[in-house]
Tab-separated table of C-alpha atoms and ligand atoms in Angstrom:
chain	number	residue	atom	x	y	z
B	1	UNK	CA	21.976	15.801	-11.595
B	2	UNK	CA	24.856	13.770	-13.039
B	3	UNK	CA	24.363	11.989	-16.351
B	4	UNK	CA	25.799	8.702	-17.626
B	5	UNK	CA	28.611	10.646	-19.286
B	6	UNK	CA	29.865	11.612	-15.823
B	7	UNK	CA	30.394	7.959	-14.831
B	8	UNK	CA	33.387	5.806	-15.729
B	9	UNK	CA	31.510	2.621	-16.536
B	10	UNK	CA	33.987	0.458	-18.493
B	11	UNK	CA	34.357	-2.958	-16.869
B	12	UNK	CA	32.037	-1.906	-14.014
B	13	UNK	CA	28.782	-3.525	-12.914
B	14	UNK	CA	26.166	-0.840	-13.532
B	15	UNK	CA	22.735	-1.266	-11.941
B	16	UNK	CA	20.060	0.309	-14.164
B	17	UNK	CA	16.749	0.872	-12.385
B	18	UNK	CA	14.339	0.852	-15.325
B	19	UNK	CA	10.559	0.923	-15.515
B	20	UNK	CA	9.723	-2.156	-17.563
B	21	UNK	CA	6.210	-2.364	-16.162
B	22	UNK	CA	4.570	-3.146	-19.514
B	23	UNK	CA	0.979	-4.256	-20.107
B	24	UNK	CA	0.750	-8.038	-20.490
B	25	UNK	CA	-1.944	-10.302	-21.872
B	26	UNK	CA	-0.855	-13.580	-20.263
B	27	UNK	CA	2.816	-13.610	-21.215
B	28	UNK	CA	2.357	-11.474	-24.353
B	29	UNK	CA	3.552	-7.868	-24.145
B	30	UNK	CA	0.768	-5.728	-25.642
B	31	UNK	CA	2.785	-2.487	-25.674
B	32	UNK	CA	6.596	-2.440	-25.464
B	33	UNK	CA	6.936	1.360	-25.303
B	34	UNK	CA	8.602	1.363	-21.889
B	35	UNK	CA	11.194	-1.217	-23.010
B	36	UNK	CA	12.029	0.773	-26.130
B	37	UNK	CA	12.255	3.981	-24.076
B	38	UNK	CA	15.069	2.745	-21.840
B	39	UNK	CA	16.909	0.688	-24.484
B	40	UNK	CA	19.125	3.613	-25.654
B	41	UNK	CA	20.493	4.067	-22.121
B	42	UNK	CA	21.340	0.364	-21.898
B	43	UNK	CA	22.844	0.366	-25.391
B	44	UNK	CA	25.040	3.327	-24.495
B	45	UNK	CA	26.330	1.562	-21.372
B	46	UNK	CA	26.983	-1.604	-23.389
B	47	UNK	CA	28.940	0.353	-25.954
B	48	UNK	CA	31.095	1.785	-23.206
B	49	UNK	CA	31.943	-1.675	-21.882
B	50	UNK	CA	29.756	-1.731	-18.785
B	51	UNK	CA	28.352	-4.940	-17.283
B	52	UNK	CA	24.727	-3.894	-17.205
B	53	UNK	CA	22.388	-5.199	-14.500
B	54	UNK	CA	18.830	-4.103	-15.321
B	55	UNK	CA	16.062	-4.230	-12.710
B	56	UNK	CA	12.388	-3.248	-12.665
B	57	UNK	CA	9.051	-3.961	-11.058
B	58	UNK	CA	6.088	-5.367	-12.999
B	59	UNK	CA	2.521	-5.119	-11.756
B	60	UNK	CA	1.679	-5.390	-8.097
B	61	UNK	CA	2.852	-8.745	-6.696
B	62	UNK	CA	2.522	-8.919	-2.922
B	63	UNK	CA	6.187	-9.009	-1.880
B	64	UNK	CA	6.669	-12.650	-2.940
B	65	UNK	CA	7.293	-14.473	-6.235
B	66	UNK	CA	4.176	-14.725	-8.418
B	67	UNK	CA	4.673	-16.199	-11.916
B	68	UNK	CA	2.026	-13.979	-13.561
B	69	UNK	CA	4.275	-10.974	-12.820
B	70	UNK	CA	7.539	-12.510	-14.041
B	71	UNK	CA	9.837	-10.307	-16.114
B	72	UNK	CA	10.879	-13.291	-18.261
B	73	UNK	CA	8.868	-12.116	-21.323
B	74	UNK	CA	10.446	-8.672	-20.912
B	75	UNK	CA	13.971	-10.157	-20.947
B	76	UNK	CA	13.224	-11.769	-24.303
B	77	UNK	CA	11.788	-8.565	-25.779
B	78	UNK	CA	14.629	-6.422	-24.418
B	79	UNK	CA	17.081	-8.809	-26.092
B	80	UNK	CA	15.283	-8.402	-29.429
B	81	UNK	CA	15.288	-4.615	-29.148
B	82	UNK	CA	18.958	-4.426	-28.162
B	83	UNK	CA	19.918	-7.043	-30.735
B	84	UNK	CA	21.981	-8.926	-28.158
B	85	UNK	CA	21.408	-11.621	-25.547
B	86	UNK	CA	19.934	-10.599	-22.200
B	87	UNK	CA	20.679	-13.056	-19.395
B	88	UNK	CA	17.721	-13.497	-17.048
B	89	UNK	CA	18.092	-14.089	-13.318
B	90	UNK	CA	15.142	-16.023	-11.895
B	91	UNK	CA	15.391	-14.133	-8.601
B	92	UNK	CA	16.339	-10.593	-7.583
B	93	UNK	CA	18.993	-10.866	-4.875
B	94	UNK	CA	19.316	-14.654	-4.543
B	95	UNK	CA	21.642	-17.275	-5.986
B	96	UNK	CA	20.476	-16.851	-9.565
B	97	UNK	CA	21.044	-13.084	-9.475
B	98	UNK	CA	24.514	-13.450	-7.944
B	99	UNK	CA	25.557	-16.105	-10.491
B	100	UNK	CA	24.063	-14.228	-13.464
B	101	UNK	CA	25.807	-10.976	-12.557
B	102	UNK	CA	29.105	-12.758	-11.807
B	103	UNK	CA	28.991	-14.329	-15.275
B	104	UNK	CA	28.590	-10.980	-17.089
B	105	UNK	CA	31.449	-9.931	-19.340
B	106	UNK	CA	32.146	-6.343	-20.375
B	107	UNK	CA	29.345	-5.057	-22.616
B	108	UNK	CA	26.898	-7.772	-21.539
B	109	UNK	CA	23.407	-7.341	-20.141
B	110	UNK	CA	21.381	-9.140	-17.470
B	111	UNK	CA	17.846	-8.563	-16.226
B	112	UNK	CA	16.886	-9.434	-12.655
B	113	UNK	CA	13.475	-10.871	-11.747
B	114	UNK	CA	10.723	-8.536	-10.508
B	115	UNK	CA	11.940	-6.269	-7.681
B	116	UNK	CA	8.530	-6.468	-6.017
B	117	UNK	CA	8.929	-10.216	-5.433
B	118	UNK	CA	10.775	-8.913	-2.342
B	119	UNK	CA	8.804	-7.241	0.442
B	120	UNK	CA	11.708	-4.851	1.110
B	121	UNK	CA	11.251	-3.066	-2.222
B	122	UNK	CA	8.007	-1.297	-1.317
B	123	UNK	CA	8.218	-1.491	2.484
B	124	UNK	CA	7.155	1.573	4.485
B	125	UNK	CA	9.735	0.546	7.086
B	126	UNK	CA	12.973	2.444	6.396
B	127	UNK	CA	15.204	-0.274	7.871
B	128	UNK	CA	13.541	-3.061	5.882
B	129	UNK	CA	13.868	-1.063	2.670
B	130	UNK	CA	17.488	-0.208	3.380
B	131	UNK	CA	18.334	-3.857	4.078
B	132	UNK	CA	16.958	-4.815	0.664
B	133	UNK	CA	18.809	-1.905	-0.990
B	134	UNK	CA	22.045	-3.213	0.561
B	135	UNK	CA	21.434	-6.619	-1.009
B	136	UNK	CA	20.914	-4.929	-4.372
B	137	UNK	CA	24.019	-2.770	-3.883
B	138	UNK	CA	26.121	-5.930	-3.521
B	139	UNK	CA	25.317	-6.711	-7.166
B	140	UNK	CA	26.763	-3.481	-8.604
B	141	UNK	CA	29.479	-0.825	-8.550
B	142	UNK	CA	27.448	2.045	-9.991
B	143	UNK	CA	23.779	3.065	-10.180
B	144	UNK	CA	21.885	4.616	-13.069
B	145	UNK	CA	18.329	5.768	-12.334
B	146	UNK	CA	16.235	5.562	-15.490
B	147	UNK	CA	12.849	4.259	-14.321
B	148	UNK	CA	10.962	7.503	-14.738
B	149	UNK	CA	7.567	5.802	-14.189
B	150	UNK	CA	8.645	4.893	-10.645
B	151	UNK	CA	10.438	8.051	-9.444
B	152	UNK	CA	7.425	9.142	-7.390
B	153	UNK	CA	7.786	5.980	-5.291
B	154	UNK	CA	9.885	5.882	-2.135
B	155	UNK	CA	10.997	2.335	-2.909
B	156	UNK	CA	14.292	0.598	-2.131
B	157	UNK	CA	15.603	0.442	-5.707
B	158	UNK	CA	14.424	3.986	-6.469
B	159	UNK	CA	15.208	5.922	-3.290
B	160	UNK	CA	17.531	3.948	-0.980
B	161	UNK	CA	19.868	2.245	-3.447
B	162	UNK	CA	21.264	5.396	-5.124
B	163	UNK	CA	22.444	6.570	-1.696
B	164	UNK	CA	24.659	3.471	-1.479
B	165	UNK	CA	26.412	3.712	-4.872
B	166	UNK	CA	27.917	6.427	-7.092
B	167	UNK	CA	24.933	7.386	-9.247
B	168	UNK	CA	23.643	9.277	-12.267
B	169	UNK	CA	20.404	9.843	-14.136
B	170	UNK	CA	19.871	7.876	-17.337
B	171	UNK	CA	18.943	9.527	-20.623
B	172	UNK	CA	15.228	8.731	-20.291
B	173	UNK	CA	14.896	10.469	-16.932
B	174	UNK	CA	16.917	13.416	-18.230
B	175	UNK	CA	14.547	13.758	-21.208
B	176	UNK	CA	11.356	13.333	-19.163
B	177	UNK	CA	12.413	15.892	-16.573
B	178	UNK	CA	13.429	18.322	-19.306
B	179	UNK	CA	9.973	18.143	-20.887
B	180	UNK	CA	8.096	18.515	-17.603
B	181	UNK	CA	10.279	21.427	-16.624
B	182	UNK	CA	9.233	23.098	-19.848
B	183	UNK	CA	5.557	22.577	-18.919
B	184	UNK	CA	6.067	24.316	-15.601
B	185	UNK	CA	8.256	27.152	-16.847
B	186	UNK	CA	7.710	28.524	-20.322
B	187	UNK	CA	4.557	27.285	-22.009
B	188	UNK	CA	3.230	28.445	-25.350
B	189	UNK	CA	-0.425	29.459	-24.870
B	190	UNK	CA	-3.191	28.505	-24.848
B	191	UNK	CA	-2.059	25.726	-22.498
B	192	UNK	CA	-4.736	23.033	-22.637
B	193	UNK	CA	-4.856	20.093	-20.228
B	194	UNK	CA	-6.898	16.963	-20.931
B	195	UNK	CA	-7.560	14.638	-17.990
B	196	UNK	CA	-9.306	11.285	-17.980
B	197	UNK	CA	-8.721	7.675	-17.046
B	198	UNK	CA	-9.814	5.658	-14.084
B	199	UNK	CA	-7.477	6.560	-11.208
B	200	UNK	CA	-9.655	9.510	-10.302
B	201	UNK	CA	-8.468	10.252	-6.766
B	202	UNK	CA	-4.794	10.042	-7.836
B	203	UNK	CA	-5.393	12.543	-10.579
B	204	UNK	CA	-7.591	15.187	-9.028
B	205	UNK	CA	-4.687	16.630	-7.033
B	206	UNK	CA	-2.918	17.942	-10.098
B	207	UNK	CA	-5.857	20.188	-10.967
B	208	UNK	CA	-5.099	22.297	-7.900
B	209	UNK	CA	-1.769	23.371	-9.388
B	210	UNK	CA	-2.959	23.397	-12.999
B	211	UNK	CA	-5.613	25.973	-12.125
B	212	UNK	CA	-2.675	28.376	-11.732
B	213	UNK	CA	-0.980	27.398	-15.002
B	214	UNK	CA	-3.466	26.148	-17.598
B	215	UNK	CA	-5.858	28.144	-19.759
B	216	UNK	CA	-8.292	25.287	-20.392
B	217	UNK	CA	-8.981	21.968	-18.684
B	218	UNK	CA	-10.971	19.284	-20.520
B	219	UNK	CA	-12.316	16.372	-18.471
B	220	UNK	CA	-13.194	12.920	-19.828
B	221	UNK	CA	-12.890	9.231	-18.997
B	222	UNK	CA	-13.934	7.898	-15.636
B	223	UNK	CA	-13.081	11.239	-14.064
B	224	UNK	CA	-15.951	13.071	-15.760
B	225	UNK	CA	-18.700	11.467	-13.679
B	226	UNK	CA	-17.524	12.884	-10.352
B	227	UNK	CA	-17.741	16.340	-11.960
B	228	UNK	CA	-21.158	15.673	-13.503
B	229	UNK	CA	-22.430	14.343	-10.174
B	230	UNK	CA	-21.030	17.418	-8.396
B	231	UNK	CA	-23.101	19.532	-10.779
B	232	UNK	CA	-26.178	17.662	-9.627
B	233	UNK	CA	-26.605	15.257	-12.546
B	234	UNK	CA	-27.546	11.589	-12.400
B	235	UNK	CA	-24.501	9.457	-13.299
B	236	UNK	CA	-26.106	6.025	-12.900
B	237	UNK	CA	-23.557	3.317	-12.152
B	238	UNK	CA	-20.649	5.233	-13.733
B	239	UNK	CA	-17.247	5.407	-12.031
B	240	UNK	CA	-17.708	7.848	-9.145
B	241	UNK	CA	-15.483	9.208	-6.405
B	242	UNK	CA	-18.241	10.461	-4.132
B	243	UNK	CA	-15.885	11.629	-1.371
B	244	UNK	CA	-14.192	13.976	-3.857
B	245	UNK	CA	-17.323	15.951	-4.713
B	246	UNK	CA	-16.461	18.875	-2.379
B	247	UNK	CA	-12.954	19.050	-3.896
B	248	UNK	CA	-14.363	19.030	-7.387
B	249	UNK	CA	-16.869	21.769	-6.558
B	250	UNK	CA	-14.022	23.872	-5.192
B	251	UNK	CA	-12.079	23.390	-8.450
B	252	UNK	CA	-15.075	24.454	-10.531
B	253	UNK	CA	-15.528	27.547	-8.385
B	254	UNK	CA	-11.855	28.500	-8.518
B	255	UNK	CA	-11.749	27.959	-12.260
B	256	UNK	CA	-14.575	30.437	-12.634
B	257	UNK	CA	-12.853	32.972	-10.389
B	258	UNK	CA	-9.489	32.716	-12.147
B	259	UNK	CA	-10.879	32.532	-15.681
B	260	UNK	CA	-9.650	29.012	-16.411
B	261	UNK	CA	-12.022	27.387	-18.882
B	262	UNK	CA	-13.300	24.077	-17.495
B	263	UNK	CA	-14.938	21.817	-20.066
B	264	UNK	CA	-17.033	18.745	-19.244
B	265	UNK	CA	-18.600	16.195	-21.613
B	266	UNK	CA	-21.907	17.210	-23.189
B	267	UNK	CA	-22.783	13.678	-24.288
B	268	UNK	CA	-21.615	10.188	-23.375
B	269	UNK	CA	-21.912	6.578	-24.496
B	270	UNK	CA	-23.779	4.581	-21.847
B	271	UNK	CA	-24.480	0.918	-21.291
B	272	UNK	CA	-26.006	-1.315	-18.639
B	273	UNK	CA	-22.923	-3.520	-18.712
B	274	UNK	CA	-19.168	-3.159	-18.797
B	275	UNK	CA	-17.814	-4.520	-22.115
B	276	UNK	CA	-15.943	-7.813	-22.365
B	277	UNK	CA	-12.330	-6.718	-22.881
B	278	UNK	CA	-11.129	-10.265	-23.549
B	279	UNK	CA	-13.457	-11.317	-26.378
B	280	UNK	CA	-14.151	-7.707	-27.437
B	281	UNK	CA	-17.641	-8.894	-28.377
B	282	UNK	CA	-19.722	-6.006	-29.779
B	283	UNK	CA	-21.168	-3.882	-26.965
B	284	UNK	CA	-24.751	-2.712	-26.560
B	285	UNK	CA	-24.743	1.025	-25.856
B	286	UNK	CA	-26.532	4.260	-26.572
B	287	UNK	CA	-25.576	7.933	-26.793
B	288	UNK	CA	-27.196	10.296	-24.293
B	289	UNK	CA	-26.758	13.898	-23.173
B	290	UNK	CA	-24.392	14.093	-20.204
B	291	UNK	CA	-27.227	15.237	-17.940
B	292	UNK	CA	-29.468	12.337	-18.951
B	293	UNK	CA	-27.549	9.225	-17.913
B	294	UNK	CA	-30.067	6.495	-16.995
B	295	UNK	CA	-29.899	5.423	-13.330
B	296	UNK	CA	-29.046	1.804	-14.193
B	297	UNK	CA	-26.360	2.542	-16.826
B	298	UNK	CA	-22.731	3.680	-16.835
B	299	UNK	CA	-20.801	6.094	-19.010
B	300	UNK	CA	-18.013	4.364	-20.942
B	301	UNK	CA	-16.808	6.963	-23.457
B	302	UNK	CA	-17.329	10.596	-24.404
B	303	UNK	CA	-19.966	11.020	-27.122
B	304	UNK	CA	-19.627	12.383	-30.667
B	305	UNK	CA	-20.568	15.987	-29.818
B	306	UNK	CA	-18.022	16.019	-26.985
B	307	UNK	CA	-15.339	14.645	-29.317
B	308	UNK	CA	-15.959	17.502	-31.699
B	309	UNK	CA	-16.053	20.035	-28.882
B	310	UNK	CA	-12.754	18.796	-27.421
B	311	UNK	CA	-11.097	18.740	-30.842
B	312	UNK	CA	-12.107	22.391	-31.287
B	313	UNK	CA	-10.707	23.265	-27.833
B	314	UNK	CA	-7.408	21.633	-28.831
B	315	UNK	CA	-7.127	23.033	-32.359
B	316	UNK	CA	-5.567	26.389	-31.361
B	317	UNK	CA	-3.505	25.099	-28.413
B	318	UNK	CA	0.130	26.104	-28.025
B	319	UNK	CA	0.823	23.438	-25.413
B	320	UNK	CA	-1.130	20.317	-24.434
B	321	UNK	CA	-0.697	17.960	-21.503
B	322	UNK	CA	-2.900	14.862	-21.752
B	323	UNK	CA	-3.253	12.218	-19.069
B	324	UNK	CA	-5.902	9.502	-19.038
B	325	UNK	CA	-7.992	7.905	-21.800
B	326	UNK	CA	-11.409	9.404	-22.597
B	327	UNK	CA	-13.167	6.052	-22.376
B	328	UNK	CA	-12.680	2.310	-22.077
B	329	UNK	CA	-10.444	2.385	-25.158
B	330	UNK	CA	-9.509	-1.294	-24.749
B	331	UNK	CA	-12.872	-2.076	-26.363
B	332	UNK	CA	-13.277	-0.871	-29.967
B	333	UNK	CA	-16.801	0.478	-29.332
B	334	UNK	CA	-15.463	2.798	-26.603
B	335	UNK	CA	-12.147	3.826	-28.199
B	336	UNK	CA	-13.588	6.687	-30.288
B	337	UNK	CA	-13.241	9.424	-27.670
B	338	UNK	CA	-9.598	8.619	-26.946
B	339	UNK	CA	-8.864	8.372	-30.665
B	340	UNK	CA	-10.519	11.767	-31.250
B	341	UNK	CA	-8.268	13.470	-28.690
B	342	UNK	CA	-5.180	11.718	-30.092
B	343	UNK	CA	-6.182	12.796	-33.625
B	344	UNK	CA	-6.673	16.403	-32.457
B	345	UNK	CA	-3.152	16.428	-30.996
B	346	UNK	CA	-1.649	14.951	-34.148
B	347	UNK	CA	-3.438	17.603	-36.228
B	348	UNK	CA	-2.498	20.566	-34.026
B	349	UNK	CA	0.780	22.455	-34.008
B	350	UNK	CA	0.874	22.404	-30.213
B	351	UNK	CA	3.759	20.989	-28.204
B	352	UNK	CA	1.896	17.932	-26.885
B	353	UNK	CA	2.876	15.760	-23.955
B	354	UNK	CA	1.058	12.492	-23.320
B	355	UNK	CA	1.502	11.049	-19.824
B	356	UNK	CA	0.130	7.877	-18.261
B	357	UNK	CA	0.842	4.225	-18.953
B	358	UNK	CA	-2.579	3.520	-20.438
B	359	UNK	CA	-2.773	6.817	-22.328
B	360	UNK	CA	0.600	6.209	-23.979
B	361	UNK	CA	-0.332	2.613	-24.766
B	362	UNK	CA	-3.687	3.781	-26.169
B	363	UNK	CA	-2.005	6.161	-28.599
B	364	UNK	CA	0.116	3.329	-29.974
B	365	UNK	CA	-2.525	0.588	-29.852
B	366	UNK	CA	-4.955	2.851	-31.736
B	367	UNK	CA	-2.329	3.183	-34.454
B	368	UNK	CA	-1.135	6.764	-34.077
B	369	UNK	CA	2.412	7.688	-35.075
B	370	UNK	CA	4.334	8.451	-31.864
B	371	UNK	CA	6.618	10.865	-33.655
B	372	UNK	CA	3.638	13.180	-34.268
B	373	UNK	CA	3.491	13.954	-30.537
B	374	UNK	CA	5.897	16.282	-28.762
B	375	UNK	CA	6.640	13.740	-26.068
B	376	UNK	CA	5.080	10.490	-24.891
B	377	UNK	CA	5.978	10.086	-21.260
B	378	UNK	CA	6.613	6.685	-19.690
B	379	UNK	CA	5.323	7.895	-16.346
B	380	UNK	CA	1.724	8.749	-15.486
B	381	UNK	CA	1.766	9.154	-11.722
B	382	UNK	CA	5.314	10.501	-11.835
B	383	UNK	CA	4.519	13.209	-14.377
B	384	UNK	CA	1.348	14.215	-12.505
B	385	UNK	CA	3.183	14.508	-9.200
B	386	UNK	CA	5.912	16.553	-10.872
B	387	UNK	CA	3.273	18.917	-12.259
B	388	UNK	CA	1.641	19.029	-8.821
B	389	UNK	CA	4.920	20.513	-7.611
B	390	UNK	CA	5.761	17.576	-5.353
B	391	UNK	CA	9.267	16.354	-4.524
B	392	UNK	CA	9.837	13.018	-6.253
B	393	UNK	CA	11.934	10.619	-4.110
B	394	UNK	CA	13.646	9.039	-7.117
B	395	UNK	CA	14.771	12.421	-8.452
B	396	UNK	CA	15.823	13.742	-5.054
B	397	UNK	CA	17.966	10.621	-4.611
B	398	UNK	CA	19.723	11.234	-7.929
B	399	UNK	CA	20.441	14.866	-7.095
B	400	UNK	CA	22.339	14.088	-3.889
F	1	ADP	P1	-3.190	6.287	-17.287
F	1	ADP	O1	-2.565	4.916	-17.137
F	1	ADP	O2	-3.052	6.833	-18.656
F	1	ADP	O3	-2.732	7.215	-16.214
F	1	ADP	P2	-5.546	5.396	-15.868
F	1	ADP	O4	-4.775	4.221	-15.392
F	1	ADP	O5	-5.988	6.384	-14.856
F	1	ADP	O6	-4.765	6.125	-17.063
F	1	ADP	O7	-6.869	4.939	-16.604
F	1	ADP	C1	-6.871	4.060	-17.689
F	1	ADP	C2	-8.119	3.235	-17.667
F	1	ADP	O8	-9.262	4.049	-17.555
F	1	ADP	C3	-8.312	2.410	-18.919
F	1	ADP	O9	-8.125	1.050	-18.602
F	1	ADP	C4	-9.755	2.714	-19.332
F	1	ADP	O10	-10.473	1.556	-19.699
F	1	ADP	C5	-10.333	3.318	-18.068
F	1	ADP	N1	-11.495	4.180	-18.309
F	1	ADP	C6	-11.576	5.265	-19.106
F	1	ADP	N2	-12.809	5.780	-19.106
F	1	ADP	C7	-13.544	5.018	-18.272
F	1	ADP	C8	-14.920	5.037	-17.865
F	1	ADP	N3	-15.763	5.959	-18.315
F	1	ADP	N4	-15.323	4.095	-16.991
F	1	ADP	C9	-14.468	3.156	-16.540
F	1	ADP	N5	-13.158	3.092	-16.892
F	1	ADP	C10	-12.713	4.005	-17.747
F	2	MG	MG1	-2.986	3.265	-15.853
């Protein structure tokens, strides 16, 4: 894979595919980690006299402009981080984009509006995607892929565009891939994996491969209830992926056969209602054993005994991969489990990798020092698919 150093960028229009898909509360950015992560690549290109055209998706607009998913707040924040103006195009391949890019001088930066305001970006139709990639290609001379969080997507700006322009990987992708490579090749043991979060079906697949690599797998968050249900326990109205129960049972069986230690919550915080994440009004909840969840309640965080148990399972780790919060950390009453895992990683000497947009945001929002972790990845799905052993379209495209 070529790096930025291999490209002659001075005076050239360089298209940087970034992942600036940050969490927003209205138009307020609640965690700017992804912007800060790609800023060094942009700064390096600026320093070398490139005319930098940055593009990203944000959220899931339906192939047409939708103001709630505008990148305008991101342009402002990127400008603050870079300490220089960032021109903002109010469309992606239209008149505003063409004029904004044409006006760029050497060492100047522009951000295009959300790539997903165009149906071609995510289209499953190869020709439609390619047509959009050609429109994007007209805006640039060179391509730098640095949107690690999107490399598992076969999207126009990720997969098709690099084929149309001389290309290289940005520094963020180079770093992310280096870390993940380490997790698949030479890990210090015990290798402990912590999985949680809400995207249960997306995340179960990685366990298949991890059963061959990890020594211990700890399960929390919304994922835990499919496992508890598979073991025959009542899970009430907790998050449940009923169709995955056979898969989960197979994992538990294989873990036993191969000697991988599988650890499930022993207690959970339950409530009859999901907390109000806007007002953060105090929740009404109780702590119950994991096999005693009331039929009309849902599990929203791991309980205190589980927090202690998981901390002890992490204390002697040599390597940790963590993806997915342990509870609904956005509410202070259900943030304790996620904070306990983060604290255990900070306290351990393990090489720790945190993957997942919400997991990474949780670490920062809960006030942990990022530098105390080995690596905080900007890509959840991308890092999981890499660890699953899948080919990632955005990396394949950069290799060619
Ligand atoms: P990541 O972005 O780190 O990959 P996910 O997107 O899969 O993680 O999951 C993050 C979300 O999971 C958070 O918004 C959190 O509130 C939610 N979550 C965690 N535990 C539970 C639970 N027990 N029930 C419902 N949602 C949960
Ligand atoms: Mg998420």
